[in-house]
């Protein structure tokens, strides 16, 4: 695993430029850009900036997926899709056919299976055993979770499925999430971590402390970049 750590005072600007550069690389090599968005609050200004600088991107050649989703309707304030829609997808006029939304509004198990089936179909079109993202964006929770892979939850131990429904006791809520097999199959992973995140936590994850799910992101044939505000 090749890894780089970028610390920046211009978090949104530099992170958006990084994503745009990755897009141009992928489009140049494969005429497609497979991007998985992360949720929570940190990415919002990055997506807003990306919508502003990415106006000349061929969004019809981009495939937008979501690394995880809350089990709520897409118009719910908690929805990662809603956040992405308001900051990036609508402002950049990303065509609907380029967006693969996790349906948080239906039964979690059904939604996870449906999403995995959709990724498998797209992978098969390219003769791939597992869908390979060009870039997966990830966040870092205060407990070291990433996507919706929370410490001590069942999804962390998944070794076969690519997308699962994961019950999170501390939230008393279901989540939909990529699993480590899917995440670690990506060409490039980028952690977006805001300035307010605990520096000790970041350091321990970067050192590979296994108690934190984020430490288990280790692509077999990919690169990892940390952009820290
Ligand atoms: C989610 C995210 C989650 C997030 C971290 C950090 O659905 O909440 O996917 O993994 O990235 O919890 O969230 P903040 O950016 O809000 O700190």
Short mmCIF file of C-alpha atoms and ligand atoms in Angstrom, two decimals:
data_model
loop_
_atom_site.label_atom_id
_atom_site.label_comp_id
_atom_site.label_asym_id
_atom_site.label_seq_id
_atom_site.Cartn_x
_atom_site.Cartn_y
_atom_site.Cartn_z
CA UNK A 1 0.00 0.00 0.00
CA UNK A 2 1.41 3.33 -1.13
CA UNK A 3 0.36 6.07 1.28
CA UNK A 4 0.72 9.81 1.35
CA UNK A 5 -0.37 12.26 4.04
CA UNK A 6 -1.21 15.81 3.00
CA UNK A 7 -1.75 18.43 5.68
CA UNK A 8 -3.27 21.60 4.39
CA UNK A 9 -4.75 24.92 5.50
CA UNK A 10 -6.78 24.93 2.27
CA UNK A 11 -8.65 21.74 2.97
CA UNK A 12 -11.65 22.09 0.64
CA UNK A 13 -9.61 23.61 -2.19
CA UNK A 14 -6.85 21.01 -2.05
CA UNK A 15 -9.18 18.06 -1.53
CA UNK A 16 -11.41 19.09 -4.44
CA UNK A 17 -8.38 19.52 -6.69
CA UNK A 18 -7.13 16.09 -5.66
CA UNK A 19 -10.46 14.51 -6.65
CA UNK A 20 -10.47 16.40 -9.95
CA UNK A 21 -6.95 15.21 -10.71
CA UNK A 22 -8.00 11.63 -9.97
CA UNK A 23 -10.96 12.06 -12.28
CA UNK A 24 -8.79 13.25 -15.15
CA UNK A 25 -6.38 10.33 -14.58
CA UNK A 26 -9.17 7.75 -14.65
CA UNK A 27 -10.93 9.29 -17.62
CA UNK A 28 -7.67 9.47 -19.52
CA UNK A 29 -6.88 5.82 -18.83
CA UNK A 30 -10.32 4.19 -18.97
CA UNK A 31 -12.78 6.85 -20.16
CA UNK A 32 -14.68 6.40 -16.91
CA UNK A 33 -14.35 7.73 -13.36
CA UNK A 34 -15.75 5.55 -10.62
CA UNK A 35 -16.04 7.70 -7.50
CA UNK A 36 -17.51 6.68 -4.12
CA UNK A 37 -18.60 9.58 -1.94
CA UNK A 38 -18.24 9.63 1.83
CA UNK A 39 -20.88 11.03 4.12
CA UNK A 40 -21.03 13.00 7.33
CA UNK A 41 -20.17 16.69 7.53
CA UNK A 42 -16.52 16.95 6.54
CA UNK A 43 -16.92 16.39 2.78
CA UNK A 44 -19.63 19.05 2.25
CA UNK A 45 -17.30 22.00 1.51
CA UNK A 46 -15.12 19.73 -0.60
CA UNK A 47 -18.10 18.72 -2.73
CA UNK A 48 -19.20 22.34 -3.07
CA UNK A 49 -15.73 23.25 -4.29
CA UNK A 50 -15.63 20.24 -6.62
CA UNK A 51 -18.92 21.31 -8.20
CA UNK A 52 -17.39 24.73 -8.83
CA UNK A 53 -14.11 23.55 -10.38
CA UNK A 54 -15.47 20.41 -12.03
CA UNK A 55 -17.81 22.13 -14.47
CA UNK A 56 -15.85 20.76 -17.46
CA UNK A 57 -15.79 17.18 -16.17
CA UNK A 58 -17.73 14.76 -18.40
CA UNK A 59 -20.07 13.82 -15.55
CA UNK A 60 -21.87 11.44 -17.89
CA UNK A 61 -18.70 9.32 -17.83
CA UNK A 62 -18.57 9.36 -14.04
CA UNK A 63 -20.20 6.73 -11.87
CA UNK A 64 -21.07 8.08 -8.43
CA UNK A 65 -21.56 5.57 -5.63
CA UNK A 66 -21.84 5.98 -1.87
CA UNK A 67 -19.54 4.32 0.65
CA UNK A 68 -22.35 4.20 3.18
CA UNK A 69 -25.79 5.53 3.93
CA UNK A 70 -28.05 6.02 6.85
CA UNK A 71 -31.30 4.04 6.73
CA UNK A 72 -33.48 7.08 6.14
CA UNK A 73 -35.29 8.55 3.12
CA UNK A 74 -33.17 10.51 0.62
CA UNK A 75 -34.72 13.82 1.68
CA UNK A 76 -33.95 13.24 5.37
CA UNK A 77 -31.48 15.65 6.96
CA UNK A 78 -29.41 12.62 8.02
CA UNK A 79 -29.13 11.29 4.47
CA UNK A 80 -25.65 11.19 2.93
CA UNK A 81 -27.32 11.28 -0.47
CA UNK A 82 -29.13 14.50 0.45
CA UNK A 83 -25.86 16.12 1.53
CA UNK A 84 -24.16 15.06 -1.71
CA UNK A 85 -27.16 16.16 -3.79
CA UNK A 86 -27.20 19.64 -2.27
CA UNK A 87 -23.43 20.22 -2.43
CA UNK A 88 -22.30 18.38 -5.57
CA UNK A 89 -24.81 16.38 -7.61
CA UNK A 90 -27.33 19.15 -8.22
CA UNK A 91 -24.87 22.06 -8.53
CA UNK A 92 -22.70 20.08 -10.98
CA UNK A 93 -25.80 18.82 -12.82
CA UNK A 94 -24.58 15.22 -12.54
CA UNK A 95 -26.94 13.18 -14.71
CA UNK A 96 -29.19 10.74 -12.86
CA UNK A 97 -27.78 7.81 -14.85
CA UNK A 98 -24.38 8.53 -13.28
CA UNK A 99 -25.67 8.22 -9.72
CA UNK A 100 -26.12 4.93 -7.89
CA UNK A 101 -28.04 5.76 -4.72
CA UNK A 102 -28.26 3.43 -1.75
CA UNK A 103 -31.96 3.17 -0.96
CA UNK A 104 -31.93 3.95 2.74
CA UNK A 105 -35.70 4.16 2.77
CA UNK A 106 -36.32 0.44 2.26
CA UNK A 107 -35.53 -2.66 4.31
CA UNK A 108 -31.76 -2.51 5.08
CA UNK A 109 -31.00 -6.09 4.06
CA UNK A 110 -32.88 -5.65 0.80
CA UNK A 111 -31.18 -2.32 0.10
CA UNK A 112 -27.72 -3.77 0.72
CA UNK A 113 -28.35 -6.78 -1.51
CA UNK A 114 -29.79 -4.54 -4.24
CA UNK A 115 -26.76 -2.27 -4.15
CA UNK A 116 -24.31 -5.15 -4.20
CA UNK A 117 -26.17 -6.67 -7.17
CA UNK A 118 -25.93 -3.36 -9.03
CA UNK A 119 -22.18 -3.11 -8.40
CA UNK A 120 -21.71 -6.75 -9.40
CA UNK A 121 -23.58 -6.12 -12.66
CA UNK A 122 -21.35 -3.15 -13.47
CA UNK A 123 -18.23 -5.14 -12.55
CA UNK A 124 -19.28 -8.02 -14.80
CA UNK A 125 -19.64 -5.59 -17.71
CA UNK A 126 -15.91 -5.00 -17.39
CA UNK A 127 -15.06 -8.63 -16.66
CA UNK A 128 -14.17 -7.78 -13.07
CA UNK A 129 -14.88 -10.20 -10.19
CA UNK A 130 -15.41 -7.24 -7.84
CA UNK A 131 -16.30 -3.67 -8.79
CA UNK A 132 -13.11 -1.61 -8.63
CA UNK A 133 -13.53 2.02 -7.69
CA UNK A 134 -11.06 4.53 -9.09
CA UNK A 135 -11.43 6.57 -5.92
CA UNK A 136 -13.23 5.91 -2.65
CA UNK A 137 -13.58 8.88 -0.32
CA UNK A 138 -13.69 8.00 3.37
CA UNK A 139 -14.13 9.90 6.60
CA UNK A 140 -12.90 9.18 10.10
CA UNK A 141 -15.28 8.98 13.02
CA UNK A 142 -14.27 9.92 16.55
CA UNK A 143 -14.26 6.21 17.44
CA UNK A 144 -12.09 5.38 14.45
CA UNK A 145 -14.93 4.13 12.26
CA UNK A 146 -14.95 4.73 8.55
CA UNK A 147 -17.85 4.40 6.15
CA UNK A 148 -20.30 2.67 8.51
CA UNK A 149 -17.75 0.15 9.74
CA UNK A 150 -18.03 0.89 13.44
CA UNK A 151 -15.88 -0.80 16.12
CA UNK A 152 -17.32 -4.10 17.28
CA UNK A 153 -19.98 -4.33 14.56
CA UNK A 154 -20.64 -7.35 12.36
CA UNK A 155 -19.77 -5.62 9.07
CA UNK A 156 -16.14 -5.37 10.14
CA UNK A 157 -15.76 -9.15 9.93
CA UNK A 158 -17.34 -9.51 6.49
CA UNK A 159 -14.88 -11.12 4.10
CA UNK A 160 -17.08 -11.99 1.11
CA UNK A 161 -19.95 -9.57 0.61
CA UNK A 162 -19.20 -6.15 -0.77
CA UNK A 163 -22.16 -4.23 0.65
CA UNK A 164 -24.01 -5.06 3.86
CA UNK A 165 -26.60 -3.74 6.27
CA UNK A 166 -24.88 -3.12 9.58
CA UNK A 167 -26.63 -2.57 12.92
CA UNK A 168 -24.76 -0.02 15.02
CA UNK A 169 -25.69 -0.45 18.72
CA UNK A 170 -24.20 2.91 19.80
CA UNK A 171 -26.54 4.62 17.35
CA UNK A 172 -29.35 2.11 17.79
CA UNK A 173 -29.65 2.31 14.04
CA UNK A 174 -29.06 0.36 10.86
CA UNK A 175 -26.59 1.56 8.29
CA UNK A 176 -25.73 0.47 4.74
CA UNK A 177 -22.01 0.22 4.11
CA UNK A 178 -19.22 -0.91 1.84
CA UNK A 179 -17.22 -3.70 3.44
CA UNK A 180 -13.44 -3.98 3.65
CA UNK A 181 -13.28 -6.39 0.68
CA UNK A 182 -14.86 -3.73 -1.55
CA UNK A 183 -12.99 -0.79 -0.05
CA UNK A 184 -9.63 -2.55 -0.24
CA UNK A 185 -10.22 -3.37 -3.90
CA UNK A 186 -10.09 0.29 -4.92
CA UNK A 187 -7.35 1.85 -7.03
CA UNK A 188 -7.18 4.82 -4.73
CA UNK A 189 -8.66 5.67 -1.33
CA UNK A 190 -8.70 9.18 0.09
CA UNK A 191 -9.45 9.92 3.73
CA UNK A 192 -10.87 13.42 4.15
CA UNK A 193 -10.27 14.50 7.74
CA UNK A 194 -11.14 17.95 9.04
CA UNK A 195 -9.02 20.09 11.34
CA UNK A 196 -11.29 19.42 14.32
CA UNK A 197 -10.58 15.68 14.32
CA UNK A 198 -8.54 14.40 17.24
CA UNK A 199 -4.84 14.47 16.32
CA UNK A 200 -4.05 11.53 18.62
CA UNK A 201 -6.71 9.42 16.91
CA UNK A 202 -5.33 10.31 13.49
CA UNK A 203 -1.84 9.39 14.63
CA UNK A 204 -2.92 6.04 16.04
CA UNK A 205 -4.84 5.15 12.89
CA UNK A 206 -1.88 6.13 10.73
CA UNK A 207 0.26 3.85 12.90
CA UNK A 208 -2.20 1.03 12.17
CA UNK A 209 -3.75 0.61 15.62
CA UNK A 210 -6.05 -2.37 14.96
CA UNK A 211 -8.70 -1.27 17.44
CA UNK A 212 -9.83 1.32 14.88
CA UNK A 213 -11.69 0.14 11.78
CA UNK A 214 -10.06 2.87 9.68
CA UNK A 215 -6.71 1.18 10.34
CA UNK A 216 -7.93 -1.83 8.38
CA UNK A 217 -8.21 0.12 5.15
CA UNK A 218 -5.28 -1.36 3.28
CA UNK A 219 -5.87 -1.77 -0.47
CA UNK A 220 -4.17 -4.84 -1.91
CA UNK A 221 -3.24 -3.01 -5.11
CA UNK A 222 -4.01 0.60 -4.49
CA UNK A 223 -2.91 3.85 -2.97
CA UNK A 224 -4.12 5.68 0.11
CA UNK A 225 -4.03 9.44 0.53
CA UNK A 226 -4.90 11.29 3.71
CA UNK A 227 -5.90 14.92 3.28
CA UNK A 228 -5.98 16.49 6.72
CA UNK A 229 -7.26 20.01 7.31
C1 LIG B 1 -21.33 8.76 7.84
C2 LIG B 1 -19.95 8.68 7.26
C3 LIG B 1 -18.97 8.46 8.36
C4 LIG B 1 -18.25 9.77 8.48
C5 LIG B 1 -17.55 9.88 9.80
C6 LIG B 1 -16.98 11.30 9.97
O1 LIG B 1 -22.28 8.30 7.20
O2 LIG B 1 -21.42 9.35 8.93
O3 LIG B 1 -19.78 7.96 6.20
O4 LIG B 1 -18.06 7.42 8.15
O5 LIG B 1 -17.32 9.90 7.41
O6 LIG B 1 -18.50 9.63 10.80
O7 LIG B 1 -18.07 12.18 9.98
P1 LIG B 1 -17.82 13.78 10.02
O8 LIG B 1 -17.20 14.15 8.72
O9 LIG B 1 -19.19 14.36 10.19
O10 LIG B 1 -16.89 14.03 11.17
#
